[in-house]
Short mmCIF file of C-alpha atoms in Angstrom, two decimals:
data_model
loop_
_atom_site.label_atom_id
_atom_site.label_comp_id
_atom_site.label_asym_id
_atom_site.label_seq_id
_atom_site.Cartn_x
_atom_site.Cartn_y
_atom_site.Cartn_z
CA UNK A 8 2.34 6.74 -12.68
CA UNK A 9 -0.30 7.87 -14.76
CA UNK A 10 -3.46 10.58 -14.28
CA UNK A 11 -6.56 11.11 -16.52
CA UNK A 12 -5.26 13.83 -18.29
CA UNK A 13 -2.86 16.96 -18.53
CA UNK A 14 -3.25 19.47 -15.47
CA UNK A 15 -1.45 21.49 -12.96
CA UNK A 16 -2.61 19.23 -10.84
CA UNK A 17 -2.68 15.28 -11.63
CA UNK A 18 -3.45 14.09 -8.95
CA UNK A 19 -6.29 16.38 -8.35
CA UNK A 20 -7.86 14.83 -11.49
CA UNK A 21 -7.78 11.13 -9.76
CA UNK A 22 -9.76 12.28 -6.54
CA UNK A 23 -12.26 12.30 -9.58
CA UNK A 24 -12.28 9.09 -10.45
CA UNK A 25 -15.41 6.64 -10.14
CA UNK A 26 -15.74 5.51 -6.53
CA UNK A 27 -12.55 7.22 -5.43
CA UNK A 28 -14.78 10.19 -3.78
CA UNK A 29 -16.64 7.72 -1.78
CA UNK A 30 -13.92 6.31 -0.84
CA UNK A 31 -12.40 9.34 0.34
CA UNK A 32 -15.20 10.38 2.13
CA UNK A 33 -15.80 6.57 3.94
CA UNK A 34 -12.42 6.79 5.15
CA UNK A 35 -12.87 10.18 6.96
CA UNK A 36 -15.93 8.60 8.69
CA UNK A 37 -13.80 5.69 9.94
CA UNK A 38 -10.90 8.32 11.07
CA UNK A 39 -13.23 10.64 12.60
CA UNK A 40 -15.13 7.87 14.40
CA UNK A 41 -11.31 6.60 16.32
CA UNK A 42 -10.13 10.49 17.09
CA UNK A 43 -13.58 10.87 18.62
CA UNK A 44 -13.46 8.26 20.68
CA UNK A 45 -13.36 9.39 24.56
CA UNK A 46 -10.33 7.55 25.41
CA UNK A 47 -8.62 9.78 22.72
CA UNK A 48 -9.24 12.20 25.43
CA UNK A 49 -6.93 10.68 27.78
CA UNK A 50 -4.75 8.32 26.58
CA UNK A 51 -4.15 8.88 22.40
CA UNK A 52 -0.53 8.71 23.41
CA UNK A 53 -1.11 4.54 24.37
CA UNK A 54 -3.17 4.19 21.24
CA UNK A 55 -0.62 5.54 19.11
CA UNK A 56 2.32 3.32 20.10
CA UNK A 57 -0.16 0.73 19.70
CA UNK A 58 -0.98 1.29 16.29
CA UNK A 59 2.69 1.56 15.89
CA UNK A 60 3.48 -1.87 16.98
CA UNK A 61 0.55 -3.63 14.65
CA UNK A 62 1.12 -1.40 11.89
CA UNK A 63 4.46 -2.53 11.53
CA UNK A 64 3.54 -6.22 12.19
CA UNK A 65 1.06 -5.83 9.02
CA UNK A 66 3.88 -4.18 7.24
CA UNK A 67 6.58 -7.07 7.78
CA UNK A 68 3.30 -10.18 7.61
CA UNK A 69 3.17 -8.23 3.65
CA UNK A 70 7.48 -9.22 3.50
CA UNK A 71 6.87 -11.99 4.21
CA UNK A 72 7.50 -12.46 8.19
CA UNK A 73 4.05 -13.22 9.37
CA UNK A 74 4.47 -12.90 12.64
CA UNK A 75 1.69 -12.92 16.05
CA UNK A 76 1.55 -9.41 17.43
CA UNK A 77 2.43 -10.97 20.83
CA UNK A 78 5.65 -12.40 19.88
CA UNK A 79 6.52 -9.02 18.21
CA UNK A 80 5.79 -7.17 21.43
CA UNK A 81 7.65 -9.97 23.47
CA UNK A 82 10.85 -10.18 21.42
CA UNK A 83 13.92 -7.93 22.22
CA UNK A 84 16.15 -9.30 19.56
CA UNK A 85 15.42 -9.63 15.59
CA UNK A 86 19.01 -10.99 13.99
CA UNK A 87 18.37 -13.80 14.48
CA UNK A 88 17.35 -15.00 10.98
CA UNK A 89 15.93 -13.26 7.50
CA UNK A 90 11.81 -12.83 9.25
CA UNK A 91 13.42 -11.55 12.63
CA UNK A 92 15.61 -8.85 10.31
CA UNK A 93 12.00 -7.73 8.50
CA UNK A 94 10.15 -7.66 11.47
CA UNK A 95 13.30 -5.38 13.09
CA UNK A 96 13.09 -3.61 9.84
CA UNK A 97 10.00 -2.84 9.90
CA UNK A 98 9.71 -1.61 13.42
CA UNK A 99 12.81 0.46 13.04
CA UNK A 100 10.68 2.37 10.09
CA UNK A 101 7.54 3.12 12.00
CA UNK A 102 10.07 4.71 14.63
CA UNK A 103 11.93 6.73 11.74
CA UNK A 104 8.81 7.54 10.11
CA UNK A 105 7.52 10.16 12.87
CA UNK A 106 10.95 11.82 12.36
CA UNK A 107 10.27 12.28 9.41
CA UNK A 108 7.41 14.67 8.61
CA UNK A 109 9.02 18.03 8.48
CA UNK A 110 11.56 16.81 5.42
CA UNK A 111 8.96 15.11 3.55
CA UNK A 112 7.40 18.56 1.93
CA UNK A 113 10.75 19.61 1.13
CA UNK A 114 12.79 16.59 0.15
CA UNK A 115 10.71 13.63 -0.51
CA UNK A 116 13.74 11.72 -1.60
CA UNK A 117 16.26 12.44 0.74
CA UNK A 118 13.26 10.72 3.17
CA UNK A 119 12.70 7.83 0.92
CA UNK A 120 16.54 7.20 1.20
CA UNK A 121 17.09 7.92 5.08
CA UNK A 122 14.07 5.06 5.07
CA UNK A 123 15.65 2.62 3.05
CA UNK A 124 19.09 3.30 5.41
CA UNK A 125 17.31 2.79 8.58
CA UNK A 126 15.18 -0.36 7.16
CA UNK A 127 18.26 -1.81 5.60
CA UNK A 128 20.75 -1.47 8.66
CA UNK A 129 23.79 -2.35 6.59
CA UNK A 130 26.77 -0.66 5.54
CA UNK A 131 26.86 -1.97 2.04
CA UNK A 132 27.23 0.88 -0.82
CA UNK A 133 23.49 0.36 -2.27
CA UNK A 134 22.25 1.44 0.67
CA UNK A 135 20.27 4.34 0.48
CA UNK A 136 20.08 5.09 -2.84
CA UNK A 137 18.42 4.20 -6.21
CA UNK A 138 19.20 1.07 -8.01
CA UNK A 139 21.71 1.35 -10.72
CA UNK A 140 21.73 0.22 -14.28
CA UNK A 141 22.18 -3.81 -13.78
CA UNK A 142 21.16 -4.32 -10.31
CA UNK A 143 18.88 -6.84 -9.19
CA UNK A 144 16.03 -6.13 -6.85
CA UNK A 145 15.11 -8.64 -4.15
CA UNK A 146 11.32 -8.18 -3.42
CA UNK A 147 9.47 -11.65 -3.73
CA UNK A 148 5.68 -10.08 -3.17
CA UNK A 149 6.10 -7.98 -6.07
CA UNK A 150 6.54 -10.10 -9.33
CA UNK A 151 5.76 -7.36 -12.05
CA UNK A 152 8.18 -6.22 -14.63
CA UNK A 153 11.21 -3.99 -12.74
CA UNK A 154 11.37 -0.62 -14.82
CA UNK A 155 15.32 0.21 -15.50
CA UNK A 156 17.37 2.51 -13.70
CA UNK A 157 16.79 5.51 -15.93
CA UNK A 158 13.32 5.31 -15.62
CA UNK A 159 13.68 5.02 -11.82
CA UNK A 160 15.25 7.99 -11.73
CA UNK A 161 12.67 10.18 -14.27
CA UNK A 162 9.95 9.04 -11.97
CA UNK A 163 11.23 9.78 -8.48
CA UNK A 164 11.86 13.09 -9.28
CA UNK A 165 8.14 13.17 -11.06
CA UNK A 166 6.96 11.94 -7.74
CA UNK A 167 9.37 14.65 -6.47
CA UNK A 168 7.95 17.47 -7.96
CA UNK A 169 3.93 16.11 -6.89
CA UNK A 170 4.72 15.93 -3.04
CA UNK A 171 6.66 19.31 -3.20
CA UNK A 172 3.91 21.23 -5.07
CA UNK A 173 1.24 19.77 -2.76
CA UNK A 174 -1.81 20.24 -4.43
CA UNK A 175 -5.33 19.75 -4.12
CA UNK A 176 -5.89 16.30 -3.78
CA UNK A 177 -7.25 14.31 -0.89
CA UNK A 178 -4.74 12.88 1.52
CA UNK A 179 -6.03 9.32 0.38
CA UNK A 180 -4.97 9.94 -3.01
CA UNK A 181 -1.73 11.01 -2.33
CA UNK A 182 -0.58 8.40 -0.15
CA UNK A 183 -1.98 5.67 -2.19
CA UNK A 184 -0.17 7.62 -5.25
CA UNK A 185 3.51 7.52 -3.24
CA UNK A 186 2.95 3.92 -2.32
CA UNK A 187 1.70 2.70 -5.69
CA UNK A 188 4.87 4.06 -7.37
CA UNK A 189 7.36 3.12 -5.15
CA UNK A 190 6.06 -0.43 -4.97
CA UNK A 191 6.29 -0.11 -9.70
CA UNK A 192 9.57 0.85 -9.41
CA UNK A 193 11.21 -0.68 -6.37
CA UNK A 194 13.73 1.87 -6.32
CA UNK A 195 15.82 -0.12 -3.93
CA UNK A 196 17.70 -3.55 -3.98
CA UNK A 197 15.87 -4.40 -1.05
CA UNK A 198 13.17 -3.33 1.52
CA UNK A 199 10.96 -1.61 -1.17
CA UNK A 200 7.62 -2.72 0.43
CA UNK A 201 8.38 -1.85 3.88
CA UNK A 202 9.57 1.87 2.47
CA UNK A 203 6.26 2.41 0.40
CA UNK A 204 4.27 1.51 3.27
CA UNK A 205 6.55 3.87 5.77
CA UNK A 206 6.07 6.47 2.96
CA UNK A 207 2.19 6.13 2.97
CA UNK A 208 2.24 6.53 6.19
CA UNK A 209 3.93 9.83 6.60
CA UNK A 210 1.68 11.16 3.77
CA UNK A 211 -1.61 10.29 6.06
CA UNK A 212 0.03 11.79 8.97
CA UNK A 213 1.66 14.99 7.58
CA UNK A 214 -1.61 15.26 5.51
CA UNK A 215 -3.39 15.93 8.37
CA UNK A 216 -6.17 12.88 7.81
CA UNK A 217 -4.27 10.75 10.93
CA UNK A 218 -2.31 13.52 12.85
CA UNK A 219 -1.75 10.67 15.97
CA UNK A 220 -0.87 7.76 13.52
CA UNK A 221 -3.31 6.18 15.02
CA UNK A 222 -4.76 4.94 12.08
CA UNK A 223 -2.57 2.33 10.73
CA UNK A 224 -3.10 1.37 6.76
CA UNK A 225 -0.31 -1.79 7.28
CA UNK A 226 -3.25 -3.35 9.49
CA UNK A 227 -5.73 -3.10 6.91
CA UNK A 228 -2.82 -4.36 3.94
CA UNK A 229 -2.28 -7.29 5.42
CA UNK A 230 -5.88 -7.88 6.85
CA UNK A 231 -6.96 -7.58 2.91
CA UNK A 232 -4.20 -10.33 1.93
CA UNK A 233 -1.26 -10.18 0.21
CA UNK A 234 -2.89 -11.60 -3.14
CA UNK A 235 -5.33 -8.86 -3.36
CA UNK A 236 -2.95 -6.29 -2.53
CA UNK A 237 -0.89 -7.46 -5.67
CA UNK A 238 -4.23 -7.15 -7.50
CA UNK A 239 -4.91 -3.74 -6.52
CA UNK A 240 -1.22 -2.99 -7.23
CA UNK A 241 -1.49 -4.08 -10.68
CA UNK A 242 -4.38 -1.70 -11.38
CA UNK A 243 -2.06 1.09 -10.24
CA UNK A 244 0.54 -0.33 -12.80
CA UNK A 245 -1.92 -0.58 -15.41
CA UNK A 246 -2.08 3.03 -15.60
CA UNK A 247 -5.81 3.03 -16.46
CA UNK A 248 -8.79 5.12 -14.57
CA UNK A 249 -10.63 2.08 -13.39
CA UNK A 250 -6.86 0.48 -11.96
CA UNK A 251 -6.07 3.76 -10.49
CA UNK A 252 -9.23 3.80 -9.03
CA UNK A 253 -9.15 0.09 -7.63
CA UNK A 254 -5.72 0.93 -6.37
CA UNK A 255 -6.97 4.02 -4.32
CA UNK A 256 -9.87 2.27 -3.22
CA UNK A 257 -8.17 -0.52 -1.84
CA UNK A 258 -5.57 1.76 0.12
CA UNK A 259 -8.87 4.02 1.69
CA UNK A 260 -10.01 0.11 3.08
CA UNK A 261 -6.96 -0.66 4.43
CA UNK A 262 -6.68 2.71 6.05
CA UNK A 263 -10.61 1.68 7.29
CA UNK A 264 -9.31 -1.40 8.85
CA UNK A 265 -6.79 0.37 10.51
CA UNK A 266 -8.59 2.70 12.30
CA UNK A 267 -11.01 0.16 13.00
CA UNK A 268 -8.47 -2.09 14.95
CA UNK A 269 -7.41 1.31 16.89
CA UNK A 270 -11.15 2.00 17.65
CA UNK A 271 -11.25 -1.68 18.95
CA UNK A 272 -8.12 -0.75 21.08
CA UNK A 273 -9.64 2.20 22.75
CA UNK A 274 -12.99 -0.08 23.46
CA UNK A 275 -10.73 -2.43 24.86
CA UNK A 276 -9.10 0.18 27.06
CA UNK A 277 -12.41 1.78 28.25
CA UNK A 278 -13.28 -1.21 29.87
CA UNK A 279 -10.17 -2.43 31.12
CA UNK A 280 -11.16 1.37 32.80
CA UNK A 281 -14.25 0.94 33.37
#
């Protein structure tokens, strides 16, 4: 992770960054457009266990398990082979991830390991913990180079120390932050994409931006293709202000898209009402 220069507060300092503060303020519009819908009114409880469901579809279609929304709502059973486990997995995490919210101020990392447990369902020993020296990694999207366990473990508690201090800046920033690094260091033998995404979505929702979860970022990912999220991705990795900002930038749009499909939902309800 890098910022744009020493401060008490980095991340403050990339809320700064060229086109980052439109973004942030485009994505409130989109957010503020879905909670003010009049079906909110009545019924935010069916639109947020409907942005559960497609936000974790987006989140496993990015692993690599593309699957229809209908046949995720339709199927009862996901062992059956490796998309049906990510799928599982990655419903299993939106569940978790409302848990969550009250340990994430406190102990980001006991979080980002109770994720990893719960997405990788096994009882092997690397399961909910970081990598150590010599382990491989299996995560096909991402194909950058895999920083070594040392480093793994001098930039968790980094990231640590930002979500426990708080800070100034916008919720945007720091969710796209958290998934950005967890994605460059794939802390995990497994399941690393399915945790950042769990882990920007707690950030949005114990931010305060998407209270409901209603607004579901994985939507937008996948919408935006998994070739321009390793794009963006690689701007975060580049460490520079304009990659940083592209990074950011791309995370507001997918959080855009996702409260536009949940505004689409609640149109779709009112006149299934009407």
């Amino acid at each position: 992770m890098s910022t744009t220069g020493a401060s008490a507060d980095p991340l403050a300092a990339l809320g700064s960054l060229p086109g980052v503060a439109d973004s942030v303020e485009s994505v409130r519009k989109y957010v503020d457009r879905v909670y003010g819908h009049r079906i909110m009114r009545r019924r935010s409880n069916e639109i947020t266990s409907e942005a559960a469901l497609r936000g974790a579809r987006g989140s496993a279609a990015l692993a690599g398990a593309d699957w229809a929304l209908e046949e995720v709502r339709r199927r009862a059973d996901f062992s059956g082979d490796d998309e049906a486990r990510v799928v599982g997995a990655a419903l299993r995490l939106t569940a978790e991830a409302g848990q969550l919210l009250s340990i994430w101020r406190q102990s980001p990392l006991r979080v980002l390991a109770r994720l990893h447990l719960v997405a990788a369902a096994g009882g092997g020993d690397d399961i909910g913990r970081p990598r150590l020296a010599g382990e491989t990694v299996d995560e096909p999207l991402i194909e950058l180079p895999l920083p070594d366990a040392d480093e793994v473990a001098g930039r968790l508690d980094g990231l640590a120390r930002l979500v426990i201090d708080g800070g100034s800046a916008p919720a945007l920033v720091k969710a796209a932050v958290v998934h950005g690094e967890i994605l460059a260091l794939r802390p995990f033998r497994s399941h690393n994409g399915l945790v950042a995404r769990a882990a920007e979505r707690i950030v949005l929702v114990g931010s305060g931006l998407d209270p409901k979860s209603i607004c579901p970022a994985e939507v937008g990912h996948a919408e935006l293709g998994r070739a321009a999220y390793r794009a963006a991705l690689d701007g975060y990795v580049s460490g520079t202000p304009e990659g940083m900002s592209a990074w950011i930038t791309h995370c507001g749009k997918a959080v855009e898209l996702g409260a536009r499909e949940s505004t689409a939902v609640c149109e779709a309800l009112q006149r299934g009402a009407a």
